[in-house]
CSV table of C-alpha atoms and ligand atoms in Angstrom, one decimal:
chain,number,residue,atom,x,y,z
Y,1,UNK,CA,-4.3,17.5,5.3
Y,2,UNK,CA,-1.3,18.2,3.6
Y,3,UNK,CA,1.2,21.2,5.6
Y,4,UNK,CA,1.3,23.5,2.4
Y,5,UNK,CA,2.9,27.3,2.0
Y,6,UNK,CA,0.7,29.7,2.0
Y,7,UNK,CA,0.9,30.3,-1.3
Y,8,UNK,CA,0.1,26.8,-2.0
Y,9,UNK,CA,-2.9,27.5,1.0
Y,10,UNK,CA,-3.8,30.1,-0.8
Y,11,UNK,CA,-4.1,28.6,-4.3
Y,12,UNK,CA,-6.2,25.9,-2.4
Y,13,UNK,CA,-9.2,28.5,-1.5
Y,14,UNK,CA,-8.9,30.2,-4.4
Y,15,UNK,CA,-9.8,27.8,-6.6
Y,16,UNK,CA,-11.9,25.9,-4.1
Y,17,UNK,CA,-14.0,28.9,-4.0
Y,18,UNK,CA,-14.1,29.4,-7.4
Y,19,UNK,CA,-15.0,25.8,-7.9
Y,20,UNK,CA,-17.6,25.1,-5.9
Y,21,UNK,CA,-19.8,28.4,-6.9
Y,22,UNK,CA,-19.2,28.0,-10.4
Y,23,UNK,CA,-18.5,24.4,-11.3
Y,24,UNK,CA,-19.9,22.1,-9.3
Y,25,UNK,CA,-23.9,23.0,-10.2
Y,26,UNK,CA,-23.3,22.3,-13.7
Y,27,UNK,CA,-21.4,19.4,-13.4
Y,28,UNK,CA,-24.2,16.8,-13.3
Y,29,UNK,CA,-25.8,18.4,-16.1
Y,30,UNK,CA,-22.7,18.7,-17.8
Y,31,UNK,CA,-22.6,14.4,-17.8
Y,32,UNK,CA,-25.9,14.0,-18.4
Y,33,UNK,CA,-25.9,16.3,-21.8
Y,34,UNK,CA,-22.1,15.7,-22.8
Y,35,UNK,CA,-21.4,19.2,-24.2
Y,36,UNK,CA,-18.1,20.3,-23.8
Y,37,UNK,CA,-17.7,22.4,-20.8
Y,38,UNK,CA,-17.1,25.5,-22.3
Y,39,UNK,CA,-17.8,28.1,-19.4
Y,40,UNK,CA,-16.4,26.7,-16.9
Y,41,UNK,CA,-13.1,26.6,-19.5
Y,42,UNK,CA,-13.5,30.2,-20.6
Y,43,UNK,CA,-13.5,31.3,-16.7
Y,44,UNK,CA,-10.7,29.2,-15.7
Y,45,UNK,CA,-8.5,31.0,-18.7
Y,46,UNK,CA,-9.8,34.1,-17.6
Y,47,UNK,CA,-9.0,33.1,-13.8
Y,48,UNK,CA,-5.3,32.2,-15.5
Y,49,UNK,CA,-5.7,28.7,-14.3
Y,50,UNK,CA,-4.9,27.4,-17.9
Y,51,UNK,CA,-1.6,27.8,-17.8
Y,52,UNK,CA,-0.8,27.2,-13.9
Y,53,UNK,CA,3.2,25.9,-14.0
Y,54,UNK,CA,4.1,27.5,-17.0
Y,55,UNK,CA,6.6,31.1,-17.0
Y,56,UNK,CA,4.6,34.3,-16.6
Y,57,UNK,CA,7.4,34.9,-20.3
Y,58,UNK,CA,5.2,32.3,-21.7
Y,59,UNK,CA,1.9,33.6,-20.4
Y,60,UNK,CA,1.5,31.4,-17.3
Y,61,UNK,CA,1.2,31.8,-13.5
Y,62,UNK,CA,4.2,30.3,-12.9
Y,63,UNK,CA,3.4,28.7,-9.9
Y,64,UNK,CA,5.3,25.3,-8.5
Y,65,UNK,CA,3.9,21.8,-9.2
Y,66,UNK,CA,2.2,21.3,-5.4
Y,67,UNK,CA,0.1,24.6,-6.4
Y,68,UNK,CA,-0.9,23.3,-9.8
Y,69,UNK,CA,-1.7,19.9,-8.4
Y,70,UNK,CA,-4.3,21.8,-5.4
Y,71,UNK,CA,-5.8,23.4,-8.4
Y,72,UNK,CA,-6.3,20.1,-10.4
Y,73,UNK,CA,-7.5,18.3,-7.4
Y,74,UNK,CA,-10.2,21.3,-6.3
Y,75,UNK,CA,-11.4,21.4,-9.6
Y,76,UNK,CA,-11.8,17.7,-10.1
Y,77,UNK,CA,-13.7,17.9,-6.7
Y,78,UNK,CA,-16.3,20.0,-8.8
Y,79,UNK,CA,-16.1,18.5,-11.7
Y,80,UNK,CA,-13.8,15.8,-12.5
Y,81,UNK,CA,-15.1,16.2,-16.9
Y,82,UNK,CA,-13.6,20.0,-16.0
Y,83,UNK,CA,-10.7,19.1,-14.2
Y,84,UNK,CA,-9.5,16.5,-17.2
Y,85,UNK,CA,-9.6,19.1,-19.3
Y,86,UNK,CA,-7.4,21.5,-17.6
Y,87,UNK,CA,-4.8,18.9,-16.6
Y,88,UNK,CA,-4.7,17.2,-19.8
Y,89,UNK,CA,-4.6,20.6,-22.0
Y,90,UNK,CA,-1.5,22.1,-19.0
Y,91,UNK,CA,0.1,18.5,-18.2
Y,92,UNK,CA,0.3,17.3,-21.9
Y,93,UNK,CA,-1.1,19.7,-24.0
Y,94,UNK,CA,1.6,22.5,-23.7
Y,95,UNK,CA,4.4,20.7,-21.6
Y,96,UNK,CA,5.9,18.8,-24.9
Y,97,UNK,CA,6.1,22.0,-26.2
Y,98,UNK,CA,7.3,23.6,-23.3
Y,99,UNK,CA,10.1,21.3,-22.4
Y,100,UNK,CA,11.5,20.3,-26.1
Y,101,UNK,CA,10.0,22.8,-28.4
Y,102,UNK,CA,12.5,25.6,-29.8
Y,103,UNK,CA,12.0,29.4,-28.7
Y,104,UNK,CA,10.5,30.4,-31.2
Y,105,UNK,CA,7.9,26.9,-31.2
Y,106,UNK,CA,7.4,28.1,-27.2
Y,107,UNK,CA,6.8,31.9,-28.1
Y,108,UNK,CA,4.4,30.8,-31.1
Y,109,UNK,CA,2.3,28.5,-29.1
Y,110,UNK,CA,2.4,28.6,-25.8
Y,111,UNK,CA,1.4,31.9,-25.1
Y,112,UNK,CA,-2.4,31.3,-26.6
Y,113,UNK,CA,-2.3,27.2,-24.6
Y,114,UNK,CA,-1.4,28.7,-21.3
Y,115,UNK,CA,-3.2,31.8,-21.3
Y,116,UNK,CA,-6.4,29.5,-22.2
Y,117,UNK,CA,-7.1,31.2,-25.6
Y,118,UNK,CA,-6.6,27.7,-27.0
Y,119,UNK,CA,-6.7,24.6,-26.6
Y,120,UNK,CA,-3.7,21.8,-26.2
Y,121,UNK,CA,-4.0,18.3,-26.6
Y,122,UNK,CA,-1.6,15.1,-27.0
Y,123,UNK,CA,-2.3,12.6,-29.0
Y,124,UNK,CA,0.5,9.3,-28.7
Y,125,UNK,CA,-2.3,6.5,-28.7
Y,126,UNK,CA,-3.7,4.5,-31.7
Y,127,UNK,CA,-6.0,1.4,-32.3
Y,128,UNK,CA,-2.7,-0.7,-32.4
Y,129,UNK,CA,-0.4,1.5,-29.6
Y,130,UNK,CA,-2.2,1.6,-26.0
Y,131,UNK,CA,0.1,0.5,-23.2
Y,132,UNK,CA,2.6,-0.7,-26.0
Y,133,UNK,CA,3.2,3.0,-27.2
Y,134,UNK,CA,6.4,2.0,-28.6
Y,135,UNK,CA,4.1,0.3,-32.2
Y,136,UNK,CA,2.8,3.9,-32.9
Y,137,UNK,CA,2.3,3.6,-36.6
Y,138,UNK,CA,1.5,6.9,-37.6
Y,139,UNK,CA,3.9,7.7,-40.3
Y,140,UNK,CA,6.2,11.1,-40.8
Y,141,UNK,CA,7.7,11.6,-44.0
Y,142,UNK,CA,9.8,14.4,-44.7
Y,143,UNK,CA,9.1,15.7,-48.4
Y,144,UNK,CA,11.1,19.1,-49.3
Y,145,UNK,CA,10.3,21.5,-46.2
Y,146,UNK,CA,7.5,19.7,-45.1
Y,147,UNK,CA,6.5,16.1,-43.2
Y,148,UNK,CA,3.9,14.3,-44.2
Y,149,UNK,CA,1.5,12.6,-41.9
Y,150,UNK,CA,-0.8,9.9,-42.4
Y,151,UNK,CA,-2.5,7.3,-39.7
Y,152,UNK,CA,-5.1,7.7,-36.9
Y,153,UNK,CA,-4.9,8.2,-33.1
Y,154,UNK,CA,-8.0,7.4,-31.1
Y,155,UNK,CA,-8.7,8.2,-27.3
Y,156,UNK,CA,-7.6,11.6,-27.8
Y,157,UNK,CA,-8.3,13.9,-24.5
Y,158,UNK,CA,-9.5,17.4,-25.6
Y,159,UNK,CA,-10.6,16.4,-29.4
Y,160,UNK,CA,-11.9,18.3,-31.6
Y,161,UNK,CA,-12.6,21.0,-28.9
Y,162,UNK,CA,-8.0,21.4,-29.2
Y,163,UNK,CA,-6.4,23.9,-31.6
Y,164,UNK,CA,-2.6,22.7,-30.7
Y,165,UNK,CA,-1.7,18.6,-30.7
Y,166,UNK,CA,1.2,17.8,-29.8
Y,167,UNK,CA,1.0,14.4,-32.0
Y,168,UNK,CA,3.7,11.8,-32.2
Y,169,UNK,CA,4.4,9.5,-35.8
Y,170,UNK,CA,6.9,7.5,-36.5
Y,171,UNK,CA,9.8,8.5,-39.1
Y,172,UNK,CA,11.3,5.5,-40.3
Y,173,UNK,CA,9.2,2.1,-38.8
Y,174,UNK,CA,12.4,0.1,-39.2
Y,175,UNK,CA,14.1,1.7,-36.2
Y,176,UNK,CA,11.2,1.4,-33.6
Y,177,UNK,CA,11.3,3.5,-31.1
Y,178,UNK,CA,13.9,5.2,-32.5
Y,179,UNK,CA,11.7,6.5,-34.9
Y,180,UNK,CA,9.1,7.9,-33.1
Y,181,UNK,CA,9.0,11.5,-33.3
Y,182,UNK,CA,6.9,14.5,-31.8
Y,183,UNK,CA,5.2,17.3,-34.4
Y,184,UNK,CA,2.9,20.4,-32.9
Y,185,UNK,CA,-0.1,19.8,-35.6
Y,186,UNK,CA,-2.6,22.7,-35.9
Y,187,UNK,CA,-6.5,22.6,-36.1
Y,188,UNK,CA,-7.6,23.1,-39.5
Y,189,UNK,CA,-4.2,21.8,-41.3
Y,190,UNK,CA,-5.2,20.4,-44.5
Y,191,UNK,CA,-5.8,16.0,-44.4
Y,192,UNK,CA,-6.0,16.3,-40.9
Y,193,UNK,CA,-9.9,16.0,-39.5
Y,194,UNK,CA,-11.4,14.6,-36.0
Y,195,UNK,CA,-12.7,11.2,-36.2
Y,196,UNK,CA,-15.4,9.4,-33.9
Y,197,UNK,CA,-16.1,11.0,-30.6
Y,198,UNK,CA,-16.2,9.0,-27.7
Y,199,UNK,CA,-19.2,8.3,-25.8
Y,200,UNK,CA,-18.1,7.5,-22.4
Y,201,UNK,CA,-19.2,6.3,-19.1
Y,202,UNK,CA,-17.6,9.3,-17.2
Y,203,UNK,CA,-16.2,12.2,-17.3
Y,204,UNK,CA,-18.4,12.2,-20.0
Y,205,UNK,CA,-18.6,16.4,-20.8
Y,206,UNK,CA,-14.7,16.2,-22.0
Y,207,UNK,CA,-14.4,15.2,-25.2
Y,208,UNK,CA,-12.3,12.4,-26.0
Y,209,UNK,CA,-12.2,11.6,-30.3
Y,210,UNK,CA,-10.1,10.1,-33.1
Y,211,UNK,CA,-8.4,12.1,-35.1
Y,212,UNK,CA,-7.8,11.3,-38.8
Y,213,UNK,CA,-4.2,12.3,-41.4
Y,214,UNK,CA,-4.5,11.4,-44.8
Y,215,UNK,CA,-1.3,13.5,-46.7
Y,216,UNK,CA,-1.8,15.8,-44.0
Y,217,UNK,CA,1.7,18.6,-44.4
Y,218,UNK,CA,2.8,20.1,-41.7
Y,219,UNK,CA,6.0,22.7,-42.1
Y,220,UNK,CA,9.3,20.9,-41.2
Y,221,UNK,CA,9.6,23.6,-38.3
Y,222,UNK,CA,7.1,21.8,-36.4
Y,223,UNK,CA,9.0,19.1,-35.7
Y,224,UNK,CA,9.0,18.4,-31.9
Y,225,UNK,CA,13.0,18.2,-30.8
Y,226,UNK,CA,14.8,15.8,-32.5
Y,227,UNK,CA,13.8,13.1,-35.5
Y,228,UNK,CA,13.4,9.9,-33.5
Y,229,UNK,CA,13.5,11.9,-30.0
Y,230,UNK,CA,9.6,11.5,-29.9
Y,231,UNK,CA,9.1,8.0,-27.5
Y,232,UNK,CA,11.8,9.8,-24.9
Y,233,UNK,CA,9.2,13.2,-25.3
Y,234,UNK,CA,6.2,11.2,-24.4
Y,235,UNK,CA,7.5,9.4,-21.8
Y,236,UNK,CA,9.1,12.2,-20.3
Y,237,UNK,CA,5.6,14.3,-20.1
Y,238,UNK,CA,3.6,11.2,-19.3
Y,239,UNK,CA,6.3,11.0,-15.7
Y,240,UNK,CA,4.6,14.7,-14.6
Y,241,UNK,CA,1.1,14.3,-16.1
Y,242,UNK,CA,0.8,11.2,-13.8
Y,243,UNK,CA,0.7,13.8,-10.9
Y,244,UNK,CA,-1.9,15.8,-12.5
Y,245,UNK,CA,-4.3,12.5,-12.6
Y,246,UNK,CA,-3.5,11.6,-9.2
Y,247,UNK,CA,-4.5,14.9,-7.8
Y,248,UNK,CA,-7.7,14.2,-10.1
Y,249,UNK,CA,-8.2,11.4,-8.4
Y,250,UNK,CA,-7.8,12.7,-4.9
Y,251,UNK,CA,-10.6,15.7,-5.7
Y,252,UNK,CA,-13.2,12.9,-7.3
Y,253,UNK,CA,-12.3,10.6,-3.8
Y,254,UNK,CA,-12.2,14.1,-1.6
Y,255,UNK,CA,-15.9,14.7,-3.5
Y,256,UNK,CA,-17.7,11.3,-2.5
Y,257,UNK,CA,-16.1,11.3,1.1
Y,258,UNK,CA,-18.0,14.4,1.6
Y,259,UNK,CA,-21.3,13.3,0.5
Y,260,UNK,CA,-21.5,10.3,2.3
Y,261,UNK,CA,-20.0,11.8,5.5
Y,262,UNK,CA,-22.8,14.5,5.1
Y,263,UNK,CA,-25.7,11.9,4.1
Y,264,UNK,CA,-24.5,9.7,7.5
Y,265,UNK,CA,-24.8,12.6,9.5
Y,266,UNK,CA,-28.2,13.5,8.7
Y,267,UNK,CA,-29.9,10.3,8.0
Y,268,UNK,CA,-31.3,8.1,10.9
Y,269,UNK,CA,-31.9,4.5,11.0
Y,270,UNK,CA,-32.6,2.5,14.3
Y,271,UNK,CA,-33.0,6.1,16.1
Y,272,UNK,CA,-29.9,7.8,15.3
Y,273,UNK,CA,-28.0,8.9,12.6
Y,274,UNK,CA,-26.3,6.4,10.4
Y,275,UNK,CA,-22.3,8.3,11.4
Y,276,UNK,CA,-23.5,6.4,15.0
Y,277,UNK,CA,-23.7,2.7,13.6
Y,278,UNK,CA,-20.1,1.3,13.8
Y,279,UNK,CA,-20.5,0.2,10.8
Y,280,UNK,CA,-20.7,3.2,8.8
Y,281,UNK,CA,-18.4,5.1,10.7
Y,282,UNK,CA,-15.3,2.8,10.1
Y,283,UNK,CA,-16.5,3.0,6.5
Y,284,UNK,CA,-16.0,6.7,7.1
Y,285,UNK,CA,-12.6,6.4,8.6
Y,286,UNK,CA,-11.2,4.0,5.8
Y,287,UNK,CA,-12.1,6.5,3.1
Y,288,UNK,CA,-10.6,9.4,5.2
Y,289,UNK,CA,-7.3,7.3,5.8
Y,290,UNK,CA,-7.0,6.1,1.8
Y,291,UNK,CA,-7.9,9.5,0.6
Y,292,UNK,CA,-5.3,11.1,3.1
Y,293,UNK,CA,-2.8,9.1,1.6
Y,294,UNK,CA,-3.3,9.1,-1.9
Y,295,UNK,CA,-2.8,13.1,-1.2
Y,296,UNK,CA,0.3,12.8,0.4
Y,297,UNK,CA,1.4,11.0,-2.3
Y,298,UNK,CA,0.8,13.0,-5.1
Y,299,UNK,CA,1.9,16.5,-3.4
Y,300,UNK,CA,5.1,14.3,-2.7
Y,301,UNK,CA,5.4,13.5,-6.2
Y,302,UNK,CA,5.2,17.0,-6.9
Y,303,UNK,CA,7.7,18.3,-4.2
Y,304,UNK,CA,10.1,16.2,-5.8
Y,305,UNK,CA,9.1,17.6,-9.1
Y,306,UNK,CA,9.7,20.8,-7.8
Y,307,UNK,CA,12.9,20.4,-5.9
Y,308,UNK,CA,14.6,19.3,-9.3
Y,309,UNK,CA,14.2,15.7,-7.9
Y,310,UNK,CA,13.3,12.4,-9.7
Y,311,UNK,CA,10.4,11.5,-9.4
Y,312,UNK,CA,8.8,9.3,-12.2
Y,313,UNK,CA,8.7,6.4,-9.5
Y,314,UNK,CA,6.9,8.1,-6.5
Y,315,UNK,CA,4.1,9.7,-9.8
Y,316,UNK,CA,3.7,6.3,-11.0
Y,317,UNK,CA,2.9,5.6,-7.3
Y,318,UNK,CA,0.9,8.0,-6.4
Y,319,UNK,CA,-1.3,8.0,-9.8
Y,320,UNK,CA,-2.1,3.9,-9.4
Y,321,UNK,CA,-2.8,4.6,-5.4
Y,322,UNK,CA,-5.0,7.4,-5.6
Y,323,UNK,CA,-6.8,6.3,-8.8
Y,324,UNK,CA,-7.4,3.3,-6.5
Y,325,UNK,CA,-8.7,5.3,-3.9
Y,326,UNK,CA,-11.0,7.2,-5.9
Y,327,UNK,CA,-12.8,3.9,-7.7
Y,328,UNK,CA,-13.2,2.4,-3.5
Y,329,UNK,CA,-14.1,5.6,-2.0
Y,330,UNK,CA,-16.6,6.2,-5.0
Y,331,UNK,CA,-18.3,2.4,-4.2
Y,332,UNK,CA,-18.1,3.3,-0.5
Y,333,UNK,CA,-20.0,6.3,-0.4
Y,334,UNK,CA,-22.6,5.0,-2.9
Y,335,UNK,CA,-22.7,1.9,0.4
Y,336,UNK,CA,-23.1,4.2,2.8
Y,337,UNK,CA,-25.9,6.2,0.9
Y,338,UNK,CA,-27.6,3.1,-0.2
Y,339,UNK,CA,-30.4,2.9,-2.7
Y,340,UNK,CA,-29.6,6.7,-2.5
Y,341,UNK,CA,-26.2,6.7,-3.6
Y,342,UNK,CA,-26.8,4.0,-6.8
Y,343,UNK,CA,-29.5,7.2,-7.7
Y,344,UNK,CA,-29.0,10.2,-9.8
Y,345,UNK,CA,-30.2,12.3,-7.9
Y,346,UNK,CA,-27.2,12.4,-5.5
Y,347,UNK,CA,-23.3,13.1,-7.1
Y,348,UNK,CA,-21.3,9.9,-5.9
Y,349,UNK,CA,-22.6,7.6,-8.6
Y,350,UNK,CA,-21.5,10.0,-11.3
Y,351,UNK,CA,-18.3,9.7,-9.0
Y,352,UNK,CA,-17.9,6.6,-9.4
Y,353,UNK,CA,-17.9,6.7,-13.5
Y,354,UNK,CA,-15.6,9.8,-13.3
Y,355,UNK,CA,-13.2,7.5,-10.9
Y,356,UNK,CA,-12.7,4.6,-13.6
Y,357,UNK,CA,-11.1,6.8,-15.9
Y,358,UNK,CA,-7.7,7.6,-13.5
Y,359,UNK,CA,-6.8,3.9,-13.8
Y,360,UNK,CA,-7.0,4.0,-17.1
Y,361,UNK,CA,-5.5,6.9,-18.4
Y,362,UNK,CA,-2.1,8.1,-19.0
Y,363,UNK,CA,-1.2,4.8,-18.5
Y,364,UNK,CA,-3.0,1.8,-16.8
Y,365,UNK,CA,-2.2,1.3,-13.4
Y,366,UNK,CA,-0.8,-2.3,-14.7
Y,367,UNK,CA,1.6,0.0,-16.7
Y,368,UNK,CA,2.0,2.1,-13.7
Y,369,UNK,CA,3.5,-1.5,-12.2
Y,370,UNK,CA,5.8,-2.1,-14.9
Y,371,UNK,CA,7.0,1.4,-14.9
Y,372,UNK,CA,7.9,1.0,-10.8
Y,373,UNK,CA,9.0,-2.2,-11.4
Y,374,UNK,CA,11.7,-0.7,-13.8
Y,375,UNK,CA,12.7,1.8,-11.6
Y,376,UNK,CA,12.9,-0.9,-7.8
Y,377,UNK,CA,15.1,-3.3,-10.5
Y,378,UNK,CA,17.3,-0.8,-12.4
R,1,COS,N1,11.9,8.9,-19.2
R,1,COS,C1,13.0,9.0,-20.0
R,1,COS,N2,13.2,8.0,-21.0
R,1,COS,C2,12.6,6.8,-21.4
R,1,COS,C3,11.1,6.7,-19.9
R,1,COS,C4,11.0,7.8,-18.9
R,1,COS,N3,10.2,8.0,-18.3
R,1,COS,N4,11.0,5.8,-20.1
R,1,COS,C5,11.4,5.0,-21.1
R,1,COS,N5,12.3,6.0,-22.3
R,1,COS,C6,13.2,5.4,-22.9
R,1,COS,C7,14.1,4.5,-22.6
R,1,COS,O1,15.5,4.9,-22.1
R,1,COS,C8,14.4,3.6,-23.7
R,1,COS,O2,15.3,4.1,-24.3
R,1,COS,P1,16.8,3.8,-24.9
R,1,COS,O3,16.6,2.5,-25.7
R,1,COS,O4,17.7,4.3,-25.0
R,1,COS,O5,17.6,3.4,-23.6
R,1,COS,C9,12.8,3.7,-24.6
R,1,COS,O6,12.5,5.9,-23.9
R,1,COS,C10,12.7,2.8,-25.0
R,1,COS,O7,12.3,2.6,-22.8
R,1,COS,P2,11.7,1.0,-22.6
R,1,COS,O8,12.3,-0.1,-23.5
R,1,COS,O9,11.2,0.9,-21.7
R,1,COS,O10,9.8,1.0,-23.4
R,1,COS,P3,8.7,-0.2,-23.8
R,1,COS,O11,8.4,-0.1,-25.0
R,1,COS,O12,9.3,-1.3,-22.8
R,1,COS,O13,7.5,0.5,-22.7
R,1,COS,C11,6.5,1.7,-20.9
R,1,COS,C12,7.6,1.3,-21.5
R,1,COS,C13,5.3,0.3,-21.3
R,1,COS,C14,6.7,2.4,-19.5
R,1,COS,C15,5.7,2.4,-22.3
R,1,COS,O14,5.2,2.1,-23.3
R,1,COS,C16,4.2,3.2,-21.4
R,1,COS,O15,4.1,3.9,-20.4
R,1,COS,N6,3.5,2.5,-21.7
R,1,COS,C17,1.9,3.4,-21.8
R,1,COS,C18,2.0,5.0,-22.6
R,1,COS,C19,0.4,5.5,-21.9
R,1,COS,O16,1.0,5.8,-20.5
R,1,COS,N7,-0.4,5.8,-23.1
R,1,COS,C20,-1.2,6.9,-22.2
R,1,COS,C21,-1.0,7.7,-23.0
R,1,COS,S1,-1.8,8.9,-23.0
R,1,COS,S2,-3.5,9.0,-22.7
């Protein structure tokens, strides 16, 4: 366990007690039904967990990044889908507005988001622009006092349930990345519809949808930053959002490890608990090593951010290592538990399915290596 301040440990205890009591018991049924965990959301909002790192001025809890990632870890340990909802809402839904919005935009949008009255989303990915985010082809044309958006986004987390979307579109395709521009789009704006909802392998209760823009007119005041700044906004936001995904992965890994540990102490074979067999105890030891290392990388990236130091490289490292750890630990937990681990009766098969997305979203682990190499070689 990492050395945390009293305040950060307090956050862990508060969120862990709440998440184990209120969220964990429903995780299996949410996975099965794929129903959005709105009751979890409402309870988290009541507890002030919807805007943890956001200043109190905008109805947030104004805690440091380390406390925020500890909370994401604990929520994800109880239910990874719920962890995804809150991490993406906070790090990618609110942050673009908080970091790059005007004071008017912040006062208009953030209090409802940070208090959890509304959910936020981040819409960058398109069918033809995934890892190569610079290929955004949704267009935004200024017409009088409005921008007119046309195009489609895909794999948008919180799609359909979010009311406020940070959308990236190009104002001039010939300018490449320098044409990409950020906008705030409210759900219900004419010309903006929610498309297909994805049926997913894991984090099934979270909502992942297409977004469709057909002559969607939004007021000029909803421009985020300046025209052409959108790619940089998206990259800056993703740099820190990746710490949250690392925390989600640590939470999933910890949950899988604890299940395997518990099982190994009660399951008897060859006349003793399987934890007494070196083949099993060494697997448990390896899980513990990897989780501890992943947690330290995640907290370190968060601490760098809190200290106002560069953290992009460390965030990419943390996300990569923690997500690989989550997949490995969940797989090994299944192995320790044998047929029971493979069965839906125990949560570890779900944890493996939930873990997989952490190697993919907010930048695949291959893209994280591009980012890390860029830092190392610059
Ligand atoms: N912070 C600030 N600016 C950044 C930045 C960062 N982290 N990363 C890139 N930029 C800037 C660059 O400085 C450059 O600006 P200048 O030309 O003014 O110097 C501009 O953005 C373009 O950068 P670059 O040439 O590196 O962009 P690429 O098209 O090569 O893309 C990667 C870089 C691959 C890293 C980017 O496309 C990426 O992160 N892709 C993954 C997208 C992703 O995570 N999607 C998930 C969506 S949310 S589920």
